[in-house]
Each structure stands twice: as structure tokens, then as C-alpha cells.
Coordinates of C-alpha atoms in Angstrom, one line a residue:
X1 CA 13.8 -16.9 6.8
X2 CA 16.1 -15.4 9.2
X3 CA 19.0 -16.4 7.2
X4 CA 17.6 -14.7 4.2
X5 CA 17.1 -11.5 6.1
X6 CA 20.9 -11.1 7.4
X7 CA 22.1 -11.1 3.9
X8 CA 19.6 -8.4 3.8
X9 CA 20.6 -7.1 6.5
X10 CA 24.5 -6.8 5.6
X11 CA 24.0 -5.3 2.4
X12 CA 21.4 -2.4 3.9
X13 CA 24.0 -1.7 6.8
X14 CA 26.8 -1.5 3.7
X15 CA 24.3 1.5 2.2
X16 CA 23.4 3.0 5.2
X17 CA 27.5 3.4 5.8
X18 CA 28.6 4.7 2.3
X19 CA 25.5 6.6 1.0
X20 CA 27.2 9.6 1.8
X21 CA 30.2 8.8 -0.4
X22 CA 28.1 7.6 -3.2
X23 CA 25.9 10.1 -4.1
X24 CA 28.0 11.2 -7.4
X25 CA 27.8 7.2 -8.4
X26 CA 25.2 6.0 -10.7
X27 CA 21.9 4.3 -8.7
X28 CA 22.1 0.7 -9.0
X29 CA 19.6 -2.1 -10.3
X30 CA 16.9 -2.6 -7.0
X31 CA 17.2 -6.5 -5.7
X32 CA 13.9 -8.0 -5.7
X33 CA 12.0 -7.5 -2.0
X34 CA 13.0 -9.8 -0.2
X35 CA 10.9 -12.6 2.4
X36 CA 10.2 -11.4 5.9
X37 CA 8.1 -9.9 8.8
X38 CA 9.4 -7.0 10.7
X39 CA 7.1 -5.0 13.2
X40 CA 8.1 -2.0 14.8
X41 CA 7.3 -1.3 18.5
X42 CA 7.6 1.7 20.7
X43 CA 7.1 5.1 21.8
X44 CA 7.2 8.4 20.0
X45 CA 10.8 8.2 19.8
X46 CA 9.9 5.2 17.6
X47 CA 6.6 6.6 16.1
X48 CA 8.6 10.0 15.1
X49 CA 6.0 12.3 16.5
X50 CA 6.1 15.3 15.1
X51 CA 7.7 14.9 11.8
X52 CA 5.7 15.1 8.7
X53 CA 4.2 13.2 6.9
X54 CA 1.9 11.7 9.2
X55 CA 0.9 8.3 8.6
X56 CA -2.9 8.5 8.1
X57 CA -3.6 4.9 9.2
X58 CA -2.4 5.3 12.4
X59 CA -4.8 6.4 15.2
X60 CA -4.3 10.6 15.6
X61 CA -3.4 10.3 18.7
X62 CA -0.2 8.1 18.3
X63 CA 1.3 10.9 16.5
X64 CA 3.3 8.6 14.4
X65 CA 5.1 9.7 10.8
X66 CA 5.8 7.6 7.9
X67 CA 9.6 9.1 7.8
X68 CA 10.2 7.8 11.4
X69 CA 13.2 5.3 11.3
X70 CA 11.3 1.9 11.5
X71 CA 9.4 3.0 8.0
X72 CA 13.2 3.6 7.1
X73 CA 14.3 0.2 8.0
X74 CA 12.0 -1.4 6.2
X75 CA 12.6 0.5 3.2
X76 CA 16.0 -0.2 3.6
X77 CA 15.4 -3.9 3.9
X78 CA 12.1 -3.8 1.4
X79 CA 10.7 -6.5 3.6
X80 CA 7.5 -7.9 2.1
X81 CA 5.6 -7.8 5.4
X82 CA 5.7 -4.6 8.0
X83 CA 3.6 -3.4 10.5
X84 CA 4.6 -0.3 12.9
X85 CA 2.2 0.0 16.2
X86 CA 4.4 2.8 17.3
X87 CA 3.0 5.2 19.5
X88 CA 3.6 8.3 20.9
X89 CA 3.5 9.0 24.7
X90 CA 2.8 4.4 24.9
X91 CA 5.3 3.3 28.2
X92 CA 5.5 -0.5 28.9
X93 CA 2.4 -1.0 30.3
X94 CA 1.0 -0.3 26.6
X95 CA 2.6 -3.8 25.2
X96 CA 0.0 -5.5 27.2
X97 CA -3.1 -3.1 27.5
X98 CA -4.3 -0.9 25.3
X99 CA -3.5 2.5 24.9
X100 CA -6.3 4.3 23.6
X101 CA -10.0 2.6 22.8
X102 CA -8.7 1.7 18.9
X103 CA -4.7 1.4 20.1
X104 CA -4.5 -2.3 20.6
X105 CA -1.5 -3.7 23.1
X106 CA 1.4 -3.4 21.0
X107 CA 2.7 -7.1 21.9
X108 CA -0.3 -8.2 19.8
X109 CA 1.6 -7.5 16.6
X110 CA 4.5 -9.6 17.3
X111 CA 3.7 -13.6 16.4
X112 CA 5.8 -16.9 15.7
X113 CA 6.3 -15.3 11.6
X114 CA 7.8 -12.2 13.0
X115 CA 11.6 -11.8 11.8
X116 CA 12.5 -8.8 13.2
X117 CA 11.1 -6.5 15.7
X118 CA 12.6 -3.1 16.5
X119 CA 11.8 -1.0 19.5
X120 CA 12.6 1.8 21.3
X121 CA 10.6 1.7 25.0
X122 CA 11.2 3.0 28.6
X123 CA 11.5 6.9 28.4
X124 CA 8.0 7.4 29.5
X125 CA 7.7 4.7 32.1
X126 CA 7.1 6.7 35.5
X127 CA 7.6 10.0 33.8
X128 CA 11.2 9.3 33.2
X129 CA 12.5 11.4 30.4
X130 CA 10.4 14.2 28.6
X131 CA 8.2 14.6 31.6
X132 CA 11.5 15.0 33.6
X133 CA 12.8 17.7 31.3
X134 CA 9.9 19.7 31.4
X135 CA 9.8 19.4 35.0
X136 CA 13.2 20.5 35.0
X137 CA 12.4 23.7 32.4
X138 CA 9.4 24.5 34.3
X139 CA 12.1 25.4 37.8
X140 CA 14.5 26.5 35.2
X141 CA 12.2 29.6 34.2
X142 CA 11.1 30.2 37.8
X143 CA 14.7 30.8 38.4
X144 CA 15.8 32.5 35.6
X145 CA 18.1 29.9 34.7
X146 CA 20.4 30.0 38.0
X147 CA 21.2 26.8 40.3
X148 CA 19.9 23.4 40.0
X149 CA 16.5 23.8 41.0
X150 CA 15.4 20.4 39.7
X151 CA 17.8 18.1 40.7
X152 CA 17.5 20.4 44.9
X153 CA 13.6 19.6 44.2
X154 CA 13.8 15.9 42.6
X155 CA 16.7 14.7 44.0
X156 CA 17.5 11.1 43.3
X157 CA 14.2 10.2 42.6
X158 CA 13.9 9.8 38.7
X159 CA 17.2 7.3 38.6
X160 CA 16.2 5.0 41.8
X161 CA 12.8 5.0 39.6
X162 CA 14.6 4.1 36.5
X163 CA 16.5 1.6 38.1
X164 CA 14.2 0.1 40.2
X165 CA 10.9 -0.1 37.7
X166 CA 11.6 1.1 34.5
X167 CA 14.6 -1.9 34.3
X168 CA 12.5 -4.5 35.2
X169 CA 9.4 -3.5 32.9
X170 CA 11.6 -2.9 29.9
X171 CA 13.3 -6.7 30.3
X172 CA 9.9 -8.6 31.4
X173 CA 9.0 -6.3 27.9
X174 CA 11.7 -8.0 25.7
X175 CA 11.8 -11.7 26.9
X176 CA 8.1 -11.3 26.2
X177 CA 9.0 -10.6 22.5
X178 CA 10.9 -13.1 22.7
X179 CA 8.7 -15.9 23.4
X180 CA 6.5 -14.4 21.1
X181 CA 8.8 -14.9 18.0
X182 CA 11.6 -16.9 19.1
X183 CA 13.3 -16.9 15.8
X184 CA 13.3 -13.2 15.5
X185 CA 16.1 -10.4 15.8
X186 CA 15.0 -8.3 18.4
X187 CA 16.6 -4.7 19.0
X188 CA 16.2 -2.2 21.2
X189 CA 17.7 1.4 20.1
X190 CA 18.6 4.3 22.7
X191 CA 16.9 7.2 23.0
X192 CA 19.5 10.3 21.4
X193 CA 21.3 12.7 23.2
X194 CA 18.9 15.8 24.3
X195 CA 21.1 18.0 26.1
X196 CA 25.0 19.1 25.7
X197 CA 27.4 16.2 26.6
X198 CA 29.6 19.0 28.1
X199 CA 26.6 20.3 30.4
X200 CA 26.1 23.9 29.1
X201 CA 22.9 25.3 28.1
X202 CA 20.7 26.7 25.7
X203 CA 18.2 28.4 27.7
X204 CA 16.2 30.6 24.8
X205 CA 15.5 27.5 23.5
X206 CA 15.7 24.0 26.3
X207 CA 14.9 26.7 29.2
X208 CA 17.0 24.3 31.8
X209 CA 18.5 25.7 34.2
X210 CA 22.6 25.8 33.7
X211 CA 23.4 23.3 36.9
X212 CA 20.7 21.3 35.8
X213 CA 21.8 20.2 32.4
X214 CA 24.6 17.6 34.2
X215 CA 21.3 16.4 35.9
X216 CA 19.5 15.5 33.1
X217 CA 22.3 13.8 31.5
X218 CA 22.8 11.4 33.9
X219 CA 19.2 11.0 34.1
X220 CA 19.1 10.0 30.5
X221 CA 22.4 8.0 30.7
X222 CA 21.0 5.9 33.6
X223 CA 17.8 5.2 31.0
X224 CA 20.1 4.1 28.1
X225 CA 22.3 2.3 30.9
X226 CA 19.6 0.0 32.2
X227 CA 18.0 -0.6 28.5
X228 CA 21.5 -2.1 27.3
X229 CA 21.5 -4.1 30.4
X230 CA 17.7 -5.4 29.5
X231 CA 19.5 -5.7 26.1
X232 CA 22.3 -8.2 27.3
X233 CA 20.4 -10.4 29.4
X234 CA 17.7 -10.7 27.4
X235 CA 19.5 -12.2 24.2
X236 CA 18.2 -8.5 22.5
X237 CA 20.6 -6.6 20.0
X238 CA 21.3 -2.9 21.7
X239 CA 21.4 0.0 19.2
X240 CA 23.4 2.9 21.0
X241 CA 22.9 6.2 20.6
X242 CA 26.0 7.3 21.9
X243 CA 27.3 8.9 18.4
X244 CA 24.7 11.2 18.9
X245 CA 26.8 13.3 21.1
X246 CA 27.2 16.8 19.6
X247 CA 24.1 16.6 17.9
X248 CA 21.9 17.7 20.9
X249 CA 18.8 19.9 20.8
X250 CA 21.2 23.1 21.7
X251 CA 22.7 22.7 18.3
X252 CA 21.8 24.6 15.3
X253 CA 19.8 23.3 12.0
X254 CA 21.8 20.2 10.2
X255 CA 23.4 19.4 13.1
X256 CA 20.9 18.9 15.6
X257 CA 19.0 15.4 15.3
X258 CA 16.8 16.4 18.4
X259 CA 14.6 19.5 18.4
X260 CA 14.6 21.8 21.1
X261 CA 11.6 23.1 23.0
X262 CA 11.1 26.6 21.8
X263 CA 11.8 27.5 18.4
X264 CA 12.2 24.1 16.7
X265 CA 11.4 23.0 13.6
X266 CA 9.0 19.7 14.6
X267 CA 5.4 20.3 15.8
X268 CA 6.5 18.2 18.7
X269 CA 9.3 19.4 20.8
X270 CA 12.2 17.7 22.4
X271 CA 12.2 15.0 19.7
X272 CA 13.8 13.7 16.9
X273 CA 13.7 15.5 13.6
X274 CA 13.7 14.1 10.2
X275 CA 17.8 13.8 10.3
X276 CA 17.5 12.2 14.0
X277 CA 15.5 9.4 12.3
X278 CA 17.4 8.6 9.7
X279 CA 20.2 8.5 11.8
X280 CA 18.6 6.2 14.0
X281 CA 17.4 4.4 11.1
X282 CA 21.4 4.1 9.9
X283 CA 22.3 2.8 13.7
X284 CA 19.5 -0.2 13.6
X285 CA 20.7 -0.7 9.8
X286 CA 24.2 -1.2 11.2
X287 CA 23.6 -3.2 13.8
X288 CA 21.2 -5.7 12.9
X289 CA 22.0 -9.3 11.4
X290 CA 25.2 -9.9 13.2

């Protein structure tokens, strides 16, 4: 079975990479779905909170879409079997416990049939990435966008936290997927760029203050960091985000693939929009199957 889904696999990463050159062409004859289980893990950067349509068989409170990039992937593959317990604001601990009263842990979904499982996990563990940024926004306003204010207040504390617990969780996390469905592709994609690569600001918009934005990054970098090093021992194929890069919540409409806090176009800020998920849809497609 998981022979039949690389072949899938290759041709969807083929589409994902030309579509844009083929739109004048004529559409070709669909391939008949194939066999195969894929279930989609995660948080809301998985669950594409904020993005409409929502998916209405989802629990409200997960927030989850059914444009966010794991429905993407499996249109892309037209797998025959798909389930997505995505869920916004879900850390690691949500894999094994549940998450809200009806939100069952989201490790339950995976079994011995399951083909491929995509994730995207770790950004909420210990309040490491959006609860960081609006930390940091929150000293950003109170000094009018001057300083670093967040990094003087929070110091070193949300890497050695990344490092030292949100590491282990996110591996104990995939070698637990693993010996759930040991014949499975499992992969893990990175969370997109949020702020400027080149550390300036927006501050009508992502209100950070301007010597704060270089924190942030390297806050976010250390995530990705320690998720492809879960990735590599684990066995796990790492989706980077790094392309990403100069498509940051500062950036205007079409080029942006995150939304910013104030004035942006998803009902939940400082996430991916519609183009952020197919993009990330396009990186899985791509890197799957090898």
C-alpha cells in the first residue's frame, strides 16, 4: 500500500510544481482514487484556523477549515480514506489527552492501516510561538514601538523552554506515531515565516516592537530547528518552511502567506491564509514519497 501511494505521491508533487505553468493547457483525464489512509494531526497551523470554509464536522472550537493544507493533500492524492483531527490552539499533550470534552487524543486516529500522517505540532507547547508574539506586541505598544522590551523582559526563557521541553515532547510525539503505524510516511512541516527575515517591522499592523523582531526570529528558528532535529532522529520526513521567507505577515495581499494581527484578511490573526496553505500543501506534496 505504501508503494502504491509514492507513485501517488510523485505524480501530486509533479502538479504541485508545474500548476503554475499549466494553467493555459487543457485539464487532463482524473486517475482513479487511489488505495490508502492518511490522517492529519496538529495544531491550528494544521487545522487552518481562520480560513473559510469551516469544516462543520469538526468540533467549533478546533477552528479547523476544509481549505487547510492536509484537506489539500488529500485532494491532491484522492486517497480513499482521510481523517483530519487537527485542532487549533492542541500542543503535544493533546495526542494523548483530550482536548476539549468531544476532542478525542489525536494519537487515537493513527492505527497499523494508516499510510501517511502529516503534522504540524510544537508552537503552542509552553506558550512558545503565538503566545510569545503577543507577549512581545503587548511591550511593543507599551513602548511605542522603541527598544526590545520583550526580549529585556523574557530574556532567554522561550528558547531554553523550546529546547529543553518542547524538543523532547515533539520526538516522544513522532516515535509514538511511529509505533502506531510502522509502515506509514510520517511528516512533520514547519511552521512559516511570521516576521521579516531582515528584522524590520510593521508595527500598524504586527505592533512588535523594532529590536524585537530579531527576537522573535530566532525564537521561531529555534522551534523549526528542534522540529527538524525530532524529524531526523525519529525516521520522520521534515517539510521546511524556509521558502517562506519574504512572504511574512508584514507583506501586502498576494504575497503574504501569514496574516498579520491588525488588519488582516483571516478571522484569526497571525496565521496562515488561504495562499499559506496551499503553499504548505505544495511543500508536503513535494516532499513526501521519497
Amino acid at each position: 500500500m505504501v508503494r502504491i501511494f509514492r507513485s501517488r505521491f510523485a505524480a501530486a508533487a509533479v502538479a504541485a510544481c508545474t500548476m503554475a505553468v499549466a494553467v493555459a493547457t487543457a485539464v487532463p483525464a482524473q486517475a482513479d482514487p487511489i488505495t490508502g489512509s492518511y490522517v492529519a494531526l496538529g495544531d491550528s497551523y494544521s487545522a487552518g484556523s481562520g480560513i473559510l470554509p469551516p469544516d462543520f464536522t469538526a468540533n467549533p472550537l478546533c477552528a479547523r477549515t476544509t481549505r487547510n493544507y492536509p484537506n489539500l493533500v488529500a485532494d491532491a492524492l484522492r486517497v480513499d480514506s482521510f481523517t483530519d483531527v487537527t485542532c487549533g490552539n492542541a500542543d503535544t499533550r493533546h495526542f494523548y489527552e483530550n482536548q476539549h470534552p468531544s476532542v478525542a487524543p489525536q494519537l487515537d486516529a493513527v492505527t497499523s492501516d494508516t499510510d501517511l500522517v502529516t503534522l504540524t505540532i510544537g508552537g503552542n507547547d509552553n506558550g512558545t510561538l503565538i503566545k510569545t508574539i503577543a507577549a512581545c506586541m503587548s511591550s511593543g505598544m507599551f513602548t511605542f514601538g522603541l527598544g526590545s522590551p520583550c526580549k529585556t523582559f523574557y530574556g532567554d526563557r522561550f528558547t531554553e523552554d523550546i529546547t529543553n521541553k518542547t524538543y523532547p515532547a515533539v520526538k516522544k510525539v513522532l516515535e509514538d506515531i511511529h509505533a502506531k503505524a510502522p509502515s506509514a510516511e510520517v511528516a512533520i512541516v514547519a511552521y512559516p515565516q511570521v516576521m521579516p527575515e531582515d528584522n524590520s517591522n510593521c508595527f500598524l499592523t504586527m505592533p512588535i516592537a523594532k529590536g524585537d523582531v530579531a527576537y522573535i526570529n530566532n525564537i521561531q528558528d529555534t522551534l523549526n530547528g528542534v522540529i527538524e532535529r525530532a524529524a531526523t532522529e525519529t525516521g520522520t520526513t521534515f517539510v521546511d518552511m524556509s521558502h517562506s521567507i519574504g512572504h511574512d505577515a508584514c507583506k501586502p495581499v498576494g504575497t503574504r502567506w501569514v496574516e498579520p494581527a491588525l488588519w488582516g484578511l483571516n478571522t484569526v490573526p497571525v496565521h496562515p491564509n488561504a495562499l499559506g496553505m496551499q503553499k504548505m500543501a505544495d511543500a508536503v506534496l513535494v516532499n513526501i514519497g521519497g
